[in-house]
Structures are given as structure tokens and as C-alpha cells.
mmCIF file with all atom_site columns, C-alpha atoms in Angstrom:
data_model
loop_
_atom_site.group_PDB
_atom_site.id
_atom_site.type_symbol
_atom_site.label_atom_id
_atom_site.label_alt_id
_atom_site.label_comp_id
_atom_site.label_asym_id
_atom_site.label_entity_id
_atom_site.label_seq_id
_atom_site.pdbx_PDB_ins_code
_atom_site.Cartn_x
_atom_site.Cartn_y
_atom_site.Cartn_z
_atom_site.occupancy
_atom_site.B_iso_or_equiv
_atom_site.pdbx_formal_charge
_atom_site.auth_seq_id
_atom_site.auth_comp_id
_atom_site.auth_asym_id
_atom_site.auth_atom_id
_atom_site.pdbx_PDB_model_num
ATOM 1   C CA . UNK A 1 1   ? -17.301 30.074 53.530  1.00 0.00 ? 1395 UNK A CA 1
ATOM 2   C CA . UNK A 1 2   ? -14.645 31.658 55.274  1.00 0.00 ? 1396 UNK A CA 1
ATOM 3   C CA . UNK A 1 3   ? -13.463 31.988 58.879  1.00 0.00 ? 1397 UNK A CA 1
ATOM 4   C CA . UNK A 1 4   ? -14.605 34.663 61.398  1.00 0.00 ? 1398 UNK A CA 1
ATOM 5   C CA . UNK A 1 5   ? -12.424 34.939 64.696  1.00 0.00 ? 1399 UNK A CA 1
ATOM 6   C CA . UNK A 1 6   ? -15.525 35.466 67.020  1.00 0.00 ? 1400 UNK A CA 1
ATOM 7   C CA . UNK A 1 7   ? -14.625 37.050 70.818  1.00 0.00 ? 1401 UNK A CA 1
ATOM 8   C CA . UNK A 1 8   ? -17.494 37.616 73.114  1.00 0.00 ? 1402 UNK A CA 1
ATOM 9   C CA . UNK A 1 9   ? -16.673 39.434 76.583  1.00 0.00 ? 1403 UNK A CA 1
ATOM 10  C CA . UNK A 1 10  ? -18.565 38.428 79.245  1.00 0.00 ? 1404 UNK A CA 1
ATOM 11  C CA . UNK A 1 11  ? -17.376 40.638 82.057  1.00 0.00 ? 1405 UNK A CA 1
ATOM 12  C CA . UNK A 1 12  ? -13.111 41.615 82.485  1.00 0.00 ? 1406 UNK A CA 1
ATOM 13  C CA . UNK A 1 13  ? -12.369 38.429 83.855  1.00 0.00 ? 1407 UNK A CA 1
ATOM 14  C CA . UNK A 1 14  ? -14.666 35.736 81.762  1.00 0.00 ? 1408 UNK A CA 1
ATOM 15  C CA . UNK A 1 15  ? -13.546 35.437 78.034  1.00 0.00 ? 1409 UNK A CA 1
ATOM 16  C CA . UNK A 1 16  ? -15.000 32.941 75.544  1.00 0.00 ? 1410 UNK A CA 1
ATOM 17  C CA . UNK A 1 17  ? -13.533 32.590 71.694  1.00 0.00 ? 1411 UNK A CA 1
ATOM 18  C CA . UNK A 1 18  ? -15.109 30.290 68.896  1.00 0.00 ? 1412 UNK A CA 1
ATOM 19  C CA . UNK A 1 19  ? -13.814 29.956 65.359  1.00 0.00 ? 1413 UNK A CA 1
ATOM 20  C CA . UNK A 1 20  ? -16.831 29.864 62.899  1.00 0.00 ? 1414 UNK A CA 1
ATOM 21  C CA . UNK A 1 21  ? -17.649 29.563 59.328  1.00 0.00 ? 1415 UNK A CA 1
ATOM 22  C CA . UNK A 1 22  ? -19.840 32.517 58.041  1.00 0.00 ? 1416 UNK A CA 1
ATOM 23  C CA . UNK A 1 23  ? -20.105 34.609 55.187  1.00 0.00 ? 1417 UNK A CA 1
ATOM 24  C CA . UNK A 1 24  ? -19.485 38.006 54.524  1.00 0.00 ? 1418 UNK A CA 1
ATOM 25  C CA . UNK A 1 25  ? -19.284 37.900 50.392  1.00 0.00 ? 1419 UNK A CA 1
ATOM 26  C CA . UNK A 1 26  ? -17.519 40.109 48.143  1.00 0.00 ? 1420 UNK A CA 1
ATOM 27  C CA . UNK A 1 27  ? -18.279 39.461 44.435  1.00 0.00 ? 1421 UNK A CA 1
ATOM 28  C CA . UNK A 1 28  ? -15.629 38.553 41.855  1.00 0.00 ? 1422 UNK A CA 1
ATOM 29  C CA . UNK A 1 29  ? -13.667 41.274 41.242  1.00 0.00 ? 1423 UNK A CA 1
ATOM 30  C CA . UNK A 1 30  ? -14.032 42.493 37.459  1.00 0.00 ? 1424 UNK A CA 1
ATOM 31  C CA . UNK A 1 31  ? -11.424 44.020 35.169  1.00 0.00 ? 1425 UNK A CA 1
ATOM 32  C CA . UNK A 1 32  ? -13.197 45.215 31.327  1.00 0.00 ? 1426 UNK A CA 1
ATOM 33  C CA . UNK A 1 33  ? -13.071 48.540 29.865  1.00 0.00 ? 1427 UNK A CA 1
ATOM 34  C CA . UNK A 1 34  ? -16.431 47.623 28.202  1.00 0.00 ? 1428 UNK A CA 1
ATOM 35  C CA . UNK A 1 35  ? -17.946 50.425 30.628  1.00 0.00 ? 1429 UNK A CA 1
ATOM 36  C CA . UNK A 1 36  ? -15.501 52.866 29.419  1.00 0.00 ? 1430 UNK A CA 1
ATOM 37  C CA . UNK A 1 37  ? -15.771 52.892 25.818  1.00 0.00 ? 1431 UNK A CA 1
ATOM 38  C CA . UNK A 1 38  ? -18.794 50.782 25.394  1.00 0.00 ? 1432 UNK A CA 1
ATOM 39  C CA . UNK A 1 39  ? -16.876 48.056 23.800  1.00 0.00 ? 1433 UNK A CA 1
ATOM 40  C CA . UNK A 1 40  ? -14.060 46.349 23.594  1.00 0.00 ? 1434 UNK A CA 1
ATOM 41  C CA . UNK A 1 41  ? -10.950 48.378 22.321  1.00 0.00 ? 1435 UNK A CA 1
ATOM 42  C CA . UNK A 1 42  ? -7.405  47.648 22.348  1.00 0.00 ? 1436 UNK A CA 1
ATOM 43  C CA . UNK A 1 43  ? -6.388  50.150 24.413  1.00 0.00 ? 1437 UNK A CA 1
ATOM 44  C CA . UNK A 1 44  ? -4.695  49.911 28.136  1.00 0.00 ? 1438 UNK A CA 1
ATOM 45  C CA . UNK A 1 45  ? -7.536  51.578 30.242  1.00 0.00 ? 1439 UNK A CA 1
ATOM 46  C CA . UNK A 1 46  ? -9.273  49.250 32.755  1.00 0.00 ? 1440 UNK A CA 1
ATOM 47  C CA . UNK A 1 47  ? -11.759 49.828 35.244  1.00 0.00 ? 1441 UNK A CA 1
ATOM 48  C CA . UNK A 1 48  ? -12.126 46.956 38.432  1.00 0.00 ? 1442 UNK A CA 1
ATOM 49  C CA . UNK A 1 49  ? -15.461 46.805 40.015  1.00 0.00 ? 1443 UNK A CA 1
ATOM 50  C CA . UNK A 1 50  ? -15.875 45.582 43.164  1.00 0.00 ? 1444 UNK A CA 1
ATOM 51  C CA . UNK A 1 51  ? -19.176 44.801 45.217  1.00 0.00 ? 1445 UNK A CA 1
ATOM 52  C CA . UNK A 1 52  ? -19.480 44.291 48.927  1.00 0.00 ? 1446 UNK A CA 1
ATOM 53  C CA . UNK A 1 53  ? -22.408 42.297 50.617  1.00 0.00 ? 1447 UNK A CA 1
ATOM 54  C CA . UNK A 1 54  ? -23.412 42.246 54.349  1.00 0.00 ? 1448 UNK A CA 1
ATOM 55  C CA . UNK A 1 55  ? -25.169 38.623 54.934  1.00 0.00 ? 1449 UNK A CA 1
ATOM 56  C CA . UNK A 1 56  ? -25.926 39.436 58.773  1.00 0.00 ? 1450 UNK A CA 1
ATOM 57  C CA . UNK A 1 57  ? -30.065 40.551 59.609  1.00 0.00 ? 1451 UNK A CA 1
ATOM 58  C CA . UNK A 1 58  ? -31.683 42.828 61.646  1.00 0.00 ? 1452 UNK A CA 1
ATOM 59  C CA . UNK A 1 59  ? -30.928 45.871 63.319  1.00 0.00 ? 1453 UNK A CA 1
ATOM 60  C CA . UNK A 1 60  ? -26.720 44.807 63.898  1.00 0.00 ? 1454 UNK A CA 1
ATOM 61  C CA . UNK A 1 61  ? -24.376 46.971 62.071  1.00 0.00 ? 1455 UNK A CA 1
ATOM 62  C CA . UNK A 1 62  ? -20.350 46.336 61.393  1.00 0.00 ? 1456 UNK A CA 1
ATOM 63  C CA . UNK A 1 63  ? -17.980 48.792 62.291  1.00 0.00 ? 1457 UNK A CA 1
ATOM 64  C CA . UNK A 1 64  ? -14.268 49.754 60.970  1.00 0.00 ? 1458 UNK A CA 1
ATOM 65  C CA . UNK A 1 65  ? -14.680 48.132 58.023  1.00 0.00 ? 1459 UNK A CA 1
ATOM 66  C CA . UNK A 1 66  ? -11.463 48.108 55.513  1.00 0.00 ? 1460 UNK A CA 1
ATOM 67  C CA . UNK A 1 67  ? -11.067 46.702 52.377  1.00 0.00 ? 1461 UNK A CA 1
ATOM 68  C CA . UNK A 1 68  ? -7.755  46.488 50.813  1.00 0.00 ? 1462 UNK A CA 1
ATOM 69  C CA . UNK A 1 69  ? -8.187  45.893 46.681  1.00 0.00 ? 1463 UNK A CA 1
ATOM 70  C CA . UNK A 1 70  ? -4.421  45.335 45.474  1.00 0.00 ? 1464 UNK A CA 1
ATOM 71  C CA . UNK A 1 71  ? -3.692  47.097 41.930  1.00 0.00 ? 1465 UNK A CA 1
ATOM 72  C CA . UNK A 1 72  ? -1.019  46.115 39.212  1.00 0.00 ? 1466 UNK A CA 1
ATOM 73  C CA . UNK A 1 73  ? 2.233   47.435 39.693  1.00 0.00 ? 1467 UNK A CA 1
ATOM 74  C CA . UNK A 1 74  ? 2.501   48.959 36.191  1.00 0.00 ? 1468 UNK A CA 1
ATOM 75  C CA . UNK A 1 75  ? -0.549  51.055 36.548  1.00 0.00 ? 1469 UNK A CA 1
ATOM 76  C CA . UNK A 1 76  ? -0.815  54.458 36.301  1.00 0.00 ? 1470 UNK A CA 1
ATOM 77  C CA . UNK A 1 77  ? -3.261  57.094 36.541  1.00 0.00 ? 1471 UNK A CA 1
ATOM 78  C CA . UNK A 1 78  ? -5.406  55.183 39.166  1.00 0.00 ? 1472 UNK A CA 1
ATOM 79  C CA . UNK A 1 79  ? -8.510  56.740 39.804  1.00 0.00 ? 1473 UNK A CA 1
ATOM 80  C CA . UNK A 1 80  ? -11.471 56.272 42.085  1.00 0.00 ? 1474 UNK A CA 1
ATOM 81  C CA . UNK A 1 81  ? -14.201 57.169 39.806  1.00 0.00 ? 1475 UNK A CA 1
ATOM 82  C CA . UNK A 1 82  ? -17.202 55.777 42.059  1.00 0.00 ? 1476 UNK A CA 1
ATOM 83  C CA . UNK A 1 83  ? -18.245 54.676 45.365  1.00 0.00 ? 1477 UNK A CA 1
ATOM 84  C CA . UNK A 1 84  ? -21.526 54.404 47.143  1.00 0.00 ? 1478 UNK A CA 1
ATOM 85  C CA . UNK A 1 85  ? -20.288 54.868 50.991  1.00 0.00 ? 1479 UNK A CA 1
ATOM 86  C CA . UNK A 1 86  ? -17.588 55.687 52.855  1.00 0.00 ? 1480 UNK A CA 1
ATOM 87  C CA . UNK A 1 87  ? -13.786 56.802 51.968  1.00 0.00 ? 1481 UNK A CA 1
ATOM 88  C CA . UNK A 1 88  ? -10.631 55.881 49.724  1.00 0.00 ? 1482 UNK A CA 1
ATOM 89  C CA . UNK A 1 89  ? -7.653  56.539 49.464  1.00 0.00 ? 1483 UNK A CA 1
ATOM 90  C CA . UNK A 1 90  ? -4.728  55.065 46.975  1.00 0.00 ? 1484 UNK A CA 1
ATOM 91  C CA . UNK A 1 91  ? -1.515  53.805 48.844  1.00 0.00 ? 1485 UNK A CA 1
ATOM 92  C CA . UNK A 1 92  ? 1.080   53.763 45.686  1.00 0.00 ? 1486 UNK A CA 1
ATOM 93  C CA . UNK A 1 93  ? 3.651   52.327 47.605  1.00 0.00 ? 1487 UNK A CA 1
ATOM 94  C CA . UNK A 1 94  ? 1.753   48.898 48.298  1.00 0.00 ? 1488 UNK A CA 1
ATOM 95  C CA . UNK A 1 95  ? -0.320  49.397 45.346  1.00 0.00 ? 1489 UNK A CA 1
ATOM 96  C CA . UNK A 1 96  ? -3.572  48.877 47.233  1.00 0.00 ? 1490 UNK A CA 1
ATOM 97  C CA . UNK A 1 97  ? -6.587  51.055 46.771  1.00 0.00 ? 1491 UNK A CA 1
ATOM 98  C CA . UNK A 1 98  ? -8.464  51.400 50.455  1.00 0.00 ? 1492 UNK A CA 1
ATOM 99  C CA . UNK A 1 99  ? -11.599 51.716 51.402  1.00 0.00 ? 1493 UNK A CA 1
ATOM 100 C CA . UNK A 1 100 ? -12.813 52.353 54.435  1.00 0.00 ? 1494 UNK A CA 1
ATOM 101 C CA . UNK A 1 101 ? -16.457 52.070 55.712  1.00 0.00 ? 1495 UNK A CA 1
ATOM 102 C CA . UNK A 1 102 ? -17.445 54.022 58.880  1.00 0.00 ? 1496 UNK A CA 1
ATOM 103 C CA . UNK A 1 103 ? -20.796 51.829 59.372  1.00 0.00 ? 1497 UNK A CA 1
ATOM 104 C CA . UNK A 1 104 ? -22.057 48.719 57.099  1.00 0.00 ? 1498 UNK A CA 1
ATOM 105 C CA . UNK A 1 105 ? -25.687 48.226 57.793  1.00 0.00 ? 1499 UNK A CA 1
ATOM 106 C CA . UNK A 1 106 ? -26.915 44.560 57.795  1.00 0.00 ? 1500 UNK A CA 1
ATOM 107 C CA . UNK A 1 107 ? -28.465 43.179 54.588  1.00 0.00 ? 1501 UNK A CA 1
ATOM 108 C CA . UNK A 1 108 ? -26.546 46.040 52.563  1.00 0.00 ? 1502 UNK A CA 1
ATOM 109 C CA . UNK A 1 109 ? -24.618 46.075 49.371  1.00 0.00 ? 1503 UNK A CA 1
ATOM 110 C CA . UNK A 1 110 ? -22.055 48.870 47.759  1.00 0.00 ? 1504 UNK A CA 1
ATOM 111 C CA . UNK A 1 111 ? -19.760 48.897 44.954  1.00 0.00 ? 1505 UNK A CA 1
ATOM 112 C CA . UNK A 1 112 ? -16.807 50.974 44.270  1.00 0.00 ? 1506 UNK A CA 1
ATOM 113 C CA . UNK A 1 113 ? -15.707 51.347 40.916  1.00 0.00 ? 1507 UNK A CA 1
ATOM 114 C CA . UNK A 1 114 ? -11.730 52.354 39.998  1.00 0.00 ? 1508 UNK A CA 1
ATOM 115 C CA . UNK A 1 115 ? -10.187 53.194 36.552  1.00 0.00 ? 1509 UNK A CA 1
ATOM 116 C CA . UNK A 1 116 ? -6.446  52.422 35.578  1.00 0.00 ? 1510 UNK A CA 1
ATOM 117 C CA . UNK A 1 117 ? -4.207  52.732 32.679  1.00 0.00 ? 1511 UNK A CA 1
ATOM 118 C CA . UNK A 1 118 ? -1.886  49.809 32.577  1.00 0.00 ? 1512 UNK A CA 1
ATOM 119 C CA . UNK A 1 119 ? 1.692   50.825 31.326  1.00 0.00 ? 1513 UNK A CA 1
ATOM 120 C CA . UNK A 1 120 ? 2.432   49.417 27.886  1.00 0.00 ? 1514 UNK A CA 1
ATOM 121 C CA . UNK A 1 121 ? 5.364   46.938 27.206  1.00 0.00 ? 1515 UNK A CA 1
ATOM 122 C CA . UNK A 1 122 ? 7.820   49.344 26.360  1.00 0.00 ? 1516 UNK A CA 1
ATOM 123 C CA . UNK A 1 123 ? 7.369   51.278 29.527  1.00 0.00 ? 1517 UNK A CA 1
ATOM 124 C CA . UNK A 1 124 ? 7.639   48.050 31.501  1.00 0.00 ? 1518 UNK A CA 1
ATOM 125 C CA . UNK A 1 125 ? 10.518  46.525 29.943  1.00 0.00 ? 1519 UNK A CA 1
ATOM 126 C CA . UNK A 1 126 ? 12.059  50.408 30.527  1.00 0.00 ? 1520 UNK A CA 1
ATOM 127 C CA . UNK A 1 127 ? 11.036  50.080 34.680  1.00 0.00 ? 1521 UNK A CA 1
ATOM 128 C CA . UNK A 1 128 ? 12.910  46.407 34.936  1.00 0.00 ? 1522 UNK A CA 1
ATOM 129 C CA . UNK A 1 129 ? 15.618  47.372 33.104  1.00 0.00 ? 1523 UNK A CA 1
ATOM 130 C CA . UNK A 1 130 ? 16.222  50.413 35.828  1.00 0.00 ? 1524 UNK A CA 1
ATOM 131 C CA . UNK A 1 131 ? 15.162  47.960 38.374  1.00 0.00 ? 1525 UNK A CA 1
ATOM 132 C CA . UNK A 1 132 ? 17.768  45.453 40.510  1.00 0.00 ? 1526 UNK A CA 1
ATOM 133 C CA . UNK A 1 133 ? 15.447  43.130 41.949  1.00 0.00 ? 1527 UNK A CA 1
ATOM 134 C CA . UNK A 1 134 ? 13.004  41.643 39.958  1.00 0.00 ? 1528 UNK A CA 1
ATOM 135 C CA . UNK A 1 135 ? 9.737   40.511 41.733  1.00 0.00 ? 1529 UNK A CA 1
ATOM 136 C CA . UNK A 1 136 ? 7.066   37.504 40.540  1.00 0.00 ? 1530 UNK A CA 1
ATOM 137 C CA . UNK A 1 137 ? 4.187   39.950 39.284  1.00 0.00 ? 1531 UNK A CA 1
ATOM 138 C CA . UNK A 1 138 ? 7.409   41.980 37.252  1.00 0.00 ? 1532 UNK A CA 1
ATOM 139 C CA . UNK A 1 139 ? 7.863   38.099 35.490  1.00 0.00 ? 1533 UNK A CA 1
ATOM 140 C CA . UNK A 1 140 ? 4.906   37.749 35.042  1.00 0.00 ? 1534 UNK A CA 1
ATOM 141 C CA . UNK A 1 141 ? 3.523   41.000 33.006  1.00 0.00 ? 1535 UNK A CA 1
ATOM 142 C CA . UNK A 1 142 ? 7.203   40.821 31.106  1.00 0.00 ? 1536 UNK A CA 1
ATOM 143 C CA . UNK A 1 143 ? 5.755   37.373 29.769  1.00 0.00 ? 1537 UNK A CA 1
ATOM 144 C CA . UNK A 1 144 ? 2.542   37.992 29.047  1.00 0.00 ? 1538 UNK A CA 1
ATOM 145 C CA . UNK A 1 145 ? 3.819   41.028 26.777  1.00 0.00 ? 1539 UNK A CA 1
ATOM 146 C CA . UNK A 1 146 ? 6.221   39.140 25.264  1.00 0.00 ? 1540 UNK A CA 1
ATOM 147 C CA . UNK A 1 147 ? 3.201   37.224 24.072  1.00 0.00 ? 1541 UNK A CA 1
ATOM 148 C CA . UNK A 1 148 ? 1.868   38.912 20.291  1.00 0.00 ? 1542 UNK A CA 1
ATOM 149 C CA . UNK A 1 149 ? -2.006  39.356 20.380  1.00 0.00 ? 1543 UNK A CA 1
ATOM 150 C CA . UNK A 1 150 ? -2.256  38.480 24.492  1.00 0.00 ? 1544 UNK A CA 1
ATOM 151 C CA . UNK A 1 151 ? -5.678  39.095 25.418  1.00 0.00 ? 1545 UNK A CA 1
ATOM 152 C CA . UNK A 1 152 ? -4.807  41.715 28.350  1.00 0.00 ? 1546 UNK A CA 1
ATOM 153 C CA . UNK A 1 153 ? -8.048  41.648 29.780  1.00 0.00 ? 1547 UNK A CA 1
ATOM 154 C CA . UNK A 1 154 ? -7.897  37.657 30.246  1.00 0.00 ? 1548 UNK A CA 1
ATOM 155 C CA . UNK A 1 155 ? -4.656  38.352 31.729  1.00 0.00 ? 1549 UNK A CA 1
ATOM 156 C CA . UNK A 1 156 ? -5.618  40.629 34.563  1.00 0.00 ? 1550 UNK A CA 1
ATOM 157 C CA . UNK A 1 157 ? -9.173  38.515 35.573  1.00 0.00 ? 1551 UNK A CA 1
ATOM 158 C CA . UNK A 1 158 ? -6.368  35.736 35.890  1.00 0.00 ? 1552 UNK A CA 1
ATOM 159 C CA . UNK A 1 159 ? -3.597  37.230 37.866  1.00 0.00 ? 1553 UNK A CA 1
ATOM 160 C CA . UNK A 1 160 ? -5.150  39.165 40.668  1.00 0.00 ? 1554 UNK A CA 1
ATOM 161 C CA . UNK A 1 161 ? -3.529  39.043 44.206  1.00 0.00 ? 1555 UNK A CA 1
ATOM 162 C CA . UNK A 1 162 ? -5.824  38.754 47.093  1.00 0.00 ? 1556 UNK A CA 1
ATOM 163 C CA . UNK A 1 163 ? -8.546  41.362 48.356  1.00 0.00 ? 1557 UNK A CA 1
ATOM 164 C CA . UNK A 1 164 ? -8.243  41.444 52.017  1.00 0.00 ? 1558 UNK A CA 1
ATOM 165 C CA . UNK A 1 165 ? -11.417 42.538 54.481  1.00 0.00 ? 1559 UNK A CA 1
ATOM 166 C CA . UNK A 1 166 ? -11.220 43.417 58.192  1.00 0.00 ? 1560 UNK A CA 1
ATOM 167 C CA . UNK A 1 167 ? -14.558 44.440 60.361  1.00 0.00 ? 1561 UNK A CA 1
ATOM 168 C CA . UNK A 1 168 ? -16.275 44.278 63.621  1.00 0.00 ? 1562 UNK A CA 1
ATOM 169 C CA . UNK A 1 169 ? -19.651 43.428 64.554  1.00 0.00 ? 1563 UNK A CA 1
ATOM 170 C CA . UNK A 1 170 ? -20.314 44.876 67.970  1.00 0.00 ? 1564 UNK A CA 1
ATOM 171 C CA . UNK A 1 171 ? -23.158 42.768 69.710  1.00 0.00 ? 1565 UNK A CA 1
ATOM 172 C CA . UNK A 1 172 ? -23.397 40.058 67.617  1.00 0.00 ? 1566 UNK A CA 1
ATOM 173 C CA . UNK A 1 173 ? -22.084 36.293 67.916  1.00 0.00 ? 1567 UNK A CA 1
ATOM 174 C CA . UNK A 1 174 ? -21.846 34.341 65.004  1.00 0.00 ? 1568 UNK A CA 1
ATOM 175 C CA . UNK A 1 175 ? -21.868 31.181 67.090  1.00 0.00 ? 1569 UNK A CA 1
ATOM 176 C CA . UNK A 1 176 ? -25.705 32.007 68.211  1.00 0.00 ? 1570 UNK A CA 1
ATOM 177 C CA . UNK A 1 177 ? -24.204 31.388 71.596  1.00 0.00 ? 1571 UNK A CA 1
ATOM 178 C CA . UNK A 1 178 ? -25.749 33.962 74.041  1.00 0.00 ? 1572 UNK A CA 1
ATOM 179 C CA . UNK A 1 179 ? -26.234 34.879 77.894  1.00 0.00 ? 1573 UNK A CA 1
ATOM 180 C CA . UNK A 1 180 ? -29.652 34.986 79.114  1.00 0.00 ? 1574 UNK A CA 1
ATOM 181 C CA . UNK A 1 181 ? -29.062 34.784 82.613  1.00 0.00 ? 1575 UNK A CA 1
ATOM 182 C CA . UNK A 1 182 ? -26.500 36.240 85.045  1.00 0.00 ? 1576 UNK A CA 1
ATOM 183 C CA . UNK A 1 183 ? -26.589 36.376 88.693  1.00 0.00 ? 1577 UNK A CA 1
ATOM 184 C CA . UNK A 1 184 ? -23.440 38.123 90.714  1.00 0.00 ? 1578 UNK A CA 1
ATOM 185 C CA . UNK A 1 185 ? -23.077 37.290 94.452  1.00 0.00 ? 1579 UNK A CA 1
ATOM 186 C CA . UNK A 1 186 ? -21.536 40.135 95.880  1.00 0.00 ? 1580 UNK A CA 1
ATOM 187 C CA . UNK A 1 187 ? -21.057 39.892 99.830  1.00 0.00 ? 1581 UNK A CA 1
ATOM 188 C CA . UNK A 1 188 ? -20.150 43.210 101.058 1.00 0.00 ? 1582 UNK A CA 1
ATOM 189 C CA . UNK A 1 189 ? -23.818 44.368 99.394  1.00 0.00 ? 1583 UNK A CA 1
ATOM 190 C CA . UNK A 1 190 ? -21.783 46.719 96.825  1.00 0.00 ? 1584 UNK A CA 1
ATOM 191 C CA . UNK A 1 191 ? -24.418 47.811 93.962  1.00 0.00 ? 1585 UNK A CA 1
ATOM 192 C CA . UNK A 1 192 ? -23.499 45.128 90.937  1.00 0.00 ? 1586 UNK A CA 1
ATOM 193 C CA . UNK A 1 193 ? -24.460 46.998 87.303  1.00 0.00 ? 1587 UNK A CA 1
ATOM 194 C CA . UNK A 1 194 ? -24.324 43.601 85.044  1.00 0.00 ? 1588 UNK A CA 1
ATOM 195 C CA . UNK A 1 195 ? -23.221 44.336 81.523  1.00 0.00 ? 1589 UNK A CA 1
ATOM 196 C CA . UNK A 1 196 ? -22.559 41.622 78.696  1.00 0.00 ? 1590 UNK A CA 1
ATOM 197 C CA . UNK A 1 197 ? -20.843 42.714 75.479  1.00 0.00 ? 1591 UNK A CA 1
ATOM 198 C CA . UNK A 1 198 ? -20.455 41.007 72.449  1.00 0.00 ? 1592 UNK A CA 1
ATOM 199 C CA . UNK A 1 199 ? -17.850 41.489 69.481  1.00 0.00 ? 1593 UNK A CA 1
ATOM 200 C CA . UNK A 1 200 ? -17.300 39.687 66.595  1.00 0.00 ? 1594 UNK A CA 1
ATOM 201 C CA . UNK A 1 201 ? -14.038 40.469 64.381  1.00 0.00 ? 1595 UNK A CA 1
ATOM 202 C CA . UNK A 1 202 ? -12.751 39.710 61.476  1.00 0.00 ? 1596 UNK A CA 1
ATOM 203 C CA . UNK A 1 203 ? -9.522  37.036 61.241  1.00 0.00 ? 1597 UNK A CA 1
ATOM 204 C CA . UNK A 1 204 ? -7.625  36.358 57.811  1.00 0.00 ? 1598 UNK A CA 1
ATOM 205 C CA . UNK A 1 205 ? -10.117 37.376 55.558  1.00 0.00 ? 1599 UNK A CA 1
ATOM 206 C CA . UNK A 1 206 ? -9.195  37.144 52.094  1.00 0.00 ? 1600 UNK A CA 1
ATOM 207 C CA . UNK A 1 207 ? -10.754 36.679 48.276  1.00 0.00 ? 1601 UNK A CA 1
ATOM 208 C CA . UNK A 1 208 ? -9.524  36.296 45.318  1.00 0.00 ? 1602 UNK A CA 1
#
């Protein structure tokens, strides 16, 4: 389970936060061309698959939801071939594919499916020779195709840096703590409108 910053407002000058565990999953993240071609192939297309699940009930909803799903370095050609909501967009200088969803209904699932081609050795070895400062993932792909007969696909399930998740959840508290009373004493008789809103958001929310 992983951490939820939960922050329910009470009125401007009463605040209340609770660090919970609760779920919001995201299934393991896949890398196969299997889907592609149908089988196995040595070839240096991929496709990641990603699924999403909302594990809140009823009528709640999450807002601003944004998922960040990190892609290799040496990739090229990255397409978003499917999604079932919502809107992406591919940020080539982190490498990071985003998603974002306008409104995740509770009980929901959706998938998003992208397609790669992962540069080949020569092209790699080409990029670090041009390149001054070598980074950990650049180490670690210049191993791997040092490596005769390396199962690439193995490779990539391995290595994956983190998917990260942010959201809100307007009117919900995953704490089950809730007002049910409120009384205001207000001496000067000025009309009171009593209001309680709750929020829960998202705090470091990653998976790998």
C-alpha cells in the first residue's frame, strides 16, 4: 500500500491532515512486442502497456489526475498508439510520456498502450561517444549490448525507472474521519452559511 497525504478543510481557520495507507493500483508495467508482430521477433520495437485502477466506491470521482510513465533514453519513434480516456502528450526532453485524466470515476479502469523503437547498439555507442557526461541508464544499456544474445525484452521489464501518479479526490477522506455536526455561535446575529469541504491529494506516489 502506499501513502496518501489526506487534507480535509473544515472552514479557513480549522485544518486537519492525516497520513494514510490506501490504494490506488497501477498494474505492472509491460514491455513485449508479442502484440506487434504476434510473436516474438528479434527486432527493436516495443510496446509498454500500462493499466490504471480506481479502488475508491460510490458516486466520488478524482480530479487532475497525471501519470508520468518514464521511457528509455535511446528510444525513438515513440508513439501513443492507444488510450481509453483522457490526453497525452510525449515530453522528449525528460523522456516521460504524460497522461493526463480530466475525471477518474470510482471503481474504473483504463489502459494506455505506447509503441517504441529502441536504438540499436551501434547508434548508442555513436550518442555516448558524442556525449561528455555519461549518465547511469547510458552504463547501463552500453552493458547490456555489449552482452551477445541479451534477451532485450528481459532487460527493459528489469530496468524501468519509476511511474509517478498525482490526483485529487474532492469530498472524500481516506481516514473515514467526517463532520456530522457543526454549530457556529455568532453574536452580532450575522447569517452563518456552514460549509465543510473535503480533499484528499496525492503525496509521493510512485511504482515501479
Amino acid at each position: 500500500q502506499i501513502p496518501f497525504h489526506i487534507l480535509a478543510i473544515y472552514n479557513p481557520i480549522l485544518e486537519y491532515s492525516k497520513n494514510v495507507e490506501k490504494k490506488f493500483s497501477l498494474k505492472k508495467l509491460t514491455t513485449n512486442n508479442k502484440s506487434i508482430y504476434g510473436e516474438y521477433k528479434n527486432t527493436n520495437k516495443y510496446e509498454y502497456s500500462v493499466t490504471i485502477k480506481s479502488n475508491y466506491k460510490g458516486n466520488m470521482h478524482a480530479s487532475d489526475v497525471l501519470i508520468k510513465i518514464p521511457i528509455y533514453k535511446f528510444s525513438e519513434n515513440v508513439q501513443v498508439k492507444y488510450k481509453s480516456i483522457g490526453k497525452t502528450e510525449f515530453n522528449n526532453i525528460d523522456s516521460l510520456v504524460i497522461w493526463r485524466i480530466k475525471k477518474f470515476l470510482s471503481s474504473s479502469e483504463h489502459n494506455i498502450k505506447i509503441h517504441l523503437t529502441l536504438e540499436n547498439h551501434n547508434q548508442i555507442y555513436s550518442n555516448m561517444n558524442n556525449t561528455q557526461k555519461v549518465d547511469d541508464l547510458s552504463k547501463v544499456v552500453l552493458q547490456v549490448h555489449k552482452i551477445k544474445n541479451m534477451n532485450t525484452v528481459k532487460f527493459l521489464n528489469t530496468y524501468k525507472m519509476p511511474i509517478t501518479l498525482s490526483f485529487k479526490i474532492p469530498m472524500f477522506t481516506s481516514s473515514g474521519m467526517y463532520i456530522r455536526y457543526l454549530k457556529v455561535f455568532e453574536k452580532s446575529n450575522y447569517k452563518i452559511i456552514k460549509w465543510i469541504k473535503y480533499l484528499t491529494e496525492s503525496g509521493i506516489y510512485q511504482y515501479k
